[in-house]
mmCIF file of C-alpha atoms in Angstrom:
data_model
loop_
_atom_site.group_PDB
_atom_site.id
_atom_site.type_symbol
_atom_site.label_atom_id
_atom_site.label_comp_id
_atom_site.label_asym_id
_atom_site.label_seq_id
_atom_site.Cartn_x
_atom_site.Cartn_y
_atom_site.Cartn_z
ATOM 1 C CA MET X 83 -26.345 1.717 -3.036
ATOM 2 C CA ILE X 84 -22.447 2.628 -3.837
ATOM 3 C CA HIS X 85 -21.620 6.375 -4.337
ATOM 4 C CA GLN X 86 -18.286 7.659 -5.363
ATOM 5 C CA ILE X 87 -15.797 9.368 -3.430
ATOM 6 C CA ASP X 88 -13.942 12.251 -4.595
ATOM 7 C CA THR X 89 -10.280 11.676 -4.769
ATOM 8 C CA ALA X 90 -6.574 11.873 -6.269
ATOM 9 C CA ASP X 91 -6.443 10.362 -10.016
ATOM 10 C CA ASN X 92 -4.662 7.339 -9.168
ATOM 11 C CA ILE X 93 -7.397 5.877 -7.177
ATOM 12 C CA VAL X 94 -11.181 4.832 -7.347
ATOM 13 C CA ALA X 95 -13.134 5.088 -3.855
ATOM 14 C CA PHE X 96 -16.566 4.384 -3.183
ATOM 15 C CA ARG X 97 -18.684 4.457 -0.012
ATOM 16 C CA ALA X 98 -21.306 1.620 0.041
ATOM 17 C CA LEU X 99 -24.866 2.227 1.997
ATOM 18 C CA ALA X 100 -27.992 0.523 2.128
ATOM 19 C CA GLU X 101 -28.500 -1.932 -0.398
ATOM 20 C CA VAL X 102 -26.173 -2.382 -3.054
ATOM 21 C CA THR X 103 -27.272 -4.082 -6.322
ATOM 22 C CA LYS X 104 -25.772 -5.374 -9.849
ATOM 23 C CA ASN X 105 -26.837 -2.119 -10.616
ATOM 24 C CA ASP X 106 -24.715 0.025 -8.931
ATOM 25 C CA PHE X 107 -21.576 -1.873 -9.857
ATOM 26 C CA LEU X 108 -22.714 -1.785 -13.452
ATOM 27 C CA THR X 109 -23.535 1.881 -13.382
ATOM 28 C CA VAL X 110 -20.830 3.569 -10.577
ATOM 29 C CA VAL X 111 -18.020 1.078 -9.513
ATOM 30 C CA THR X 112 -17.365 -0.877 -12.843
ATOM 31 C CA PRO X 113 -17.021 2.252 -15.338
ATOM 32 C CA ALA X 114 -15.144 4.024 -12.961
ATOM 33 C CA VAL X 115 -12.458 1.358 -12.630
ATOM 34 C CA GLU X 116 -12.005 0.833 -16.342
ATOM 35 C CA HIS X 117 -11.669 4.307 -16.816
ATOM 36 C CA LEU X 118 -8.382 4.126 -13.961
ATOM 37 C CA VAL X 119 -7.138 0.687 -15.906
ATOM 38 C CA LYS X 120 -7.025 2.965 -19.337
ATOM 39 C CA GLN X 121 -5.607 5.833 -17.359
ATOM 40 C CA THR X 122 -2.944 3.947 -15.420
ATOM 41 C CA ASN X 123 -3.225 0.492 -16.308
ATOM 42 C CA GLU X 124 -3.432 -0.363 -12.400
ATOM 43 C CA ILE X 125 -5.953 -0.421 -10.147
ATOM 44 C CA ASN X 126 -5.840 1.060 -6.605
ATOM 45 C CA PHE X 127 -9.165 1.016 -4.989
ATOM 46 C CA LEU X 128 -10.995 2.001 -1.513
ATOM 47 C CA LEU X 129 -14.442 0.973 -0.444
ATOM 48 C CA VAL X 130 -15.591 2.325 2.523
ATOM 49 C CA LEU X 131 -18.401 -0.028 3.682
ATOM 50 C CA ASP X 132 -21.351 1.504 5.681
ATOM 51 C CA THR X 133 -23.809 -0.687 5.355
ATOM 52 C CA ASP X 134 -23.423 -4.743 6.415
ATOM 53 C CA LEU X 135 -22.522 -7.477 3.724
ATOM 54 C CA GLU X 136 -26.174 -9.195 3.810
ATOM 55 C CA ASN X 137 -27.136 -5.886 2.090
ATOM 56 C CA PHE X 138 -25.058 -6.561 -0.960
ATOM 57 C CA SER X 139 -27.742 -8.478 -3.647
ATOM 58 C CA ALA X 140 -26.415 -11.636 -5.132
ATOM 59 C CA GLY X 141 -25.932 -9.982 -8.817
ATOM 60 C CA ALA X 142 -23.707 -7.239 -6.922
ATOM 61 C CA TRP X 143 -21.361 -9.997 -5.571
ATOM 62 C CA LEU X 144 -21.104 -11.324 -9.117
ATOM 63 C CA GLN X 145 -20.443 -8.039 -10.424
ATOM 64 C CA ASP X 146 -18.011 -7.750 -8.530
ATOM 65 C CA ALA X 147 -16.344 -10.897 -8.786
ATOM 66 C CA LEU X 148 -16.809 -10.502 -12.709
ATOM 67 C CA LEU X 149 -14.614 -7.220 -12.391
ATOM 68 C CA GLY X 150 -11.988 -9.003 -10.329
ATOM 69 C CA LEU X 151 -11.108 -11.679 -12.723
ATOM 70 C CA LYS X 152 -11.139 -9.096 -15.894
ATOM 71 C CA HIS X 153 -8.770 -6.789 -14.208
ATOM 72 C CA LEU X 154 -6.647 -9.447 -12.079
ATOM 73 C CA GLY X 155 -3.299 -8.751 -12.761
ATOM 74 C CA LYS X 156 -4.178 -4.777 -12.549
ATOM 75 C CA TRP X 157 -5.066 -4.786 -8.578
ATOM 76 C CA ASN X 158 -2.204 -2.654 -7.273
ATOM 77 C CA ARG X 159 -3.485 -1.661 -3.609
ATOM 78 C CA ALA X 160 -7.335 -2.067 -2.352
ATOM 79 C CA ALA X 161 -8.351 -0.926 0.936
ATOM 80 C CA ILE X 162 -11.692 -1.883 2.702
ATOM 81 C CA ILE X 163 -12.857 0.161 4.805
ATOM 82 C CA THR X 164 -14.961 -1.206 7.915
ATOM 83 C CA ASP X 165 -15.285 -1.965 11.898
ATOM 84 C CA SER X 166 -16.336 -5.480 11.070
ATOM 85 C CA GLU X 167 -12.932 -7.467 12.226
ATOM 86 C CA GLU X 168 -13.898 -10.344 10.259
ATOM 87 C CA ILE X 169 -13.920 -8.641 7.322
ATOM 88 C CA ILE X 170 -10.839 -6.592 8.152
ATOM 89 C CA SER X 171 -9.152 -10.277 8.551
ATOM 90 C CA PHE X 172 -10.733 -11.476 5.526
ATOM 91 C CA THR X 173 -9.388 -8.619 3.051
ATOM 92 C CA ASN X 174 -5.751 -8.934 4.892
ATOM 93 C CA GLY X 175 -5.977 -12.246 3.810
ATOM 94 C CA PHE X 176 -6.832 -11.726 0.165
ATOM 95 C CA SER X 177 -3.032 -10.416 -0.322
ATOM 96 C CA TYR X 178 -2.162 -13.989 -0.305
ATOM 97 C CA VAL X 179 -4.360 -15.427 -2.922
ATOM 98 C CA VAL X 180 -4.511 -12.992 -5.706
ATOM 99 C CA PRO X 181 -2.049 -10.516 -7.329
ATOM 100 C CA GLY X 182 -1.542 -6.530 -5.452
ATOM 101 C CA GLU X 183 -1.712 -5.602 -1.749
ATOM 102 C CA PHE X 184 -5.471 -5.859 0.263
ATOM 103 C CA LYS X 185 -5.911 -4.403 3.111
ATOM 104 C CA GLY X 186 -8.586 -3.514 6.111
ATOM 105 C CA PHE X 187 -8.773 -0.729 7.908
ATOM 106 C CA LYS X 188 -11.295 0.573 10.642
ATOM 107 C CA LYS X 189 -13.400 3.647 9.723
ATOM 108 C CA LEU X 190 -11.167 5.685 12.095
ATOM 109 C CA ASP X 191 -8.506 5.189 9.859
ATOM 110 C CA PHE X 192 -10.050 6.590 6.615
ATOM 111 C CA ASN X 193 -6.873 9.351 6.089
ATOM 112 C CA ARG X 194 -4.464 6.379 6.091
ATOM 113 C CA ALA X 195 -5.974 3.902 4.440
ATOM 114 C CA LEU X 196 -6.467 7.001 1.636
ATOM 115 C CA ASN X 197 -2.977 7.885 1.631
ATOM 116 C CA TRP X 198 -1.994 3.734 1.452
ATOM 117 C CA VAL X 199 -4.269 3.620 -1.464
ATOM 118 C CA GLU X 200 -2.799 6.826 -2.961
ATOM 119 C CA GLY X 201 0.877 5.305 -2.613
ATOM 120 C CA ASN X 202 1.865 8.143 -0.172
ATOM 121 C CA ILE X 203 2.615 5.988 2.775
ATOM 122 C CA GLU X 204 3.487 2.379 3.350
ATOM 123 C CA VAL X 205 1.561 0.419 6.057
ATOM 124 C CA LYS X 206 2.620 -2.765 7.703
#
């Protein structure tokens, strides 16, 4: 399941727990992202992974990809928070292939990641 995290108005933030399904994206993530795009014309996104990637269903991955492609030019900043070095490295490499800045952060750096996504700090 995915829960939305209350944050500043210029970002959407989520926490993924246990099994993540297509329905989670359709009922939680997609409406929040669509609302943000209408309000700000860009996407600042934060996702805390408190589950393994194996717990994302095929439908969840498909909805994630479709949402990303639909708004390809709107991505500004996206942070993935996890303790997996592989996911952090993958996320950091994403900036080289799609528009926007993508960064992976350790869970201990949640506040730093949130401040970065909100646009309050720069992170190298």
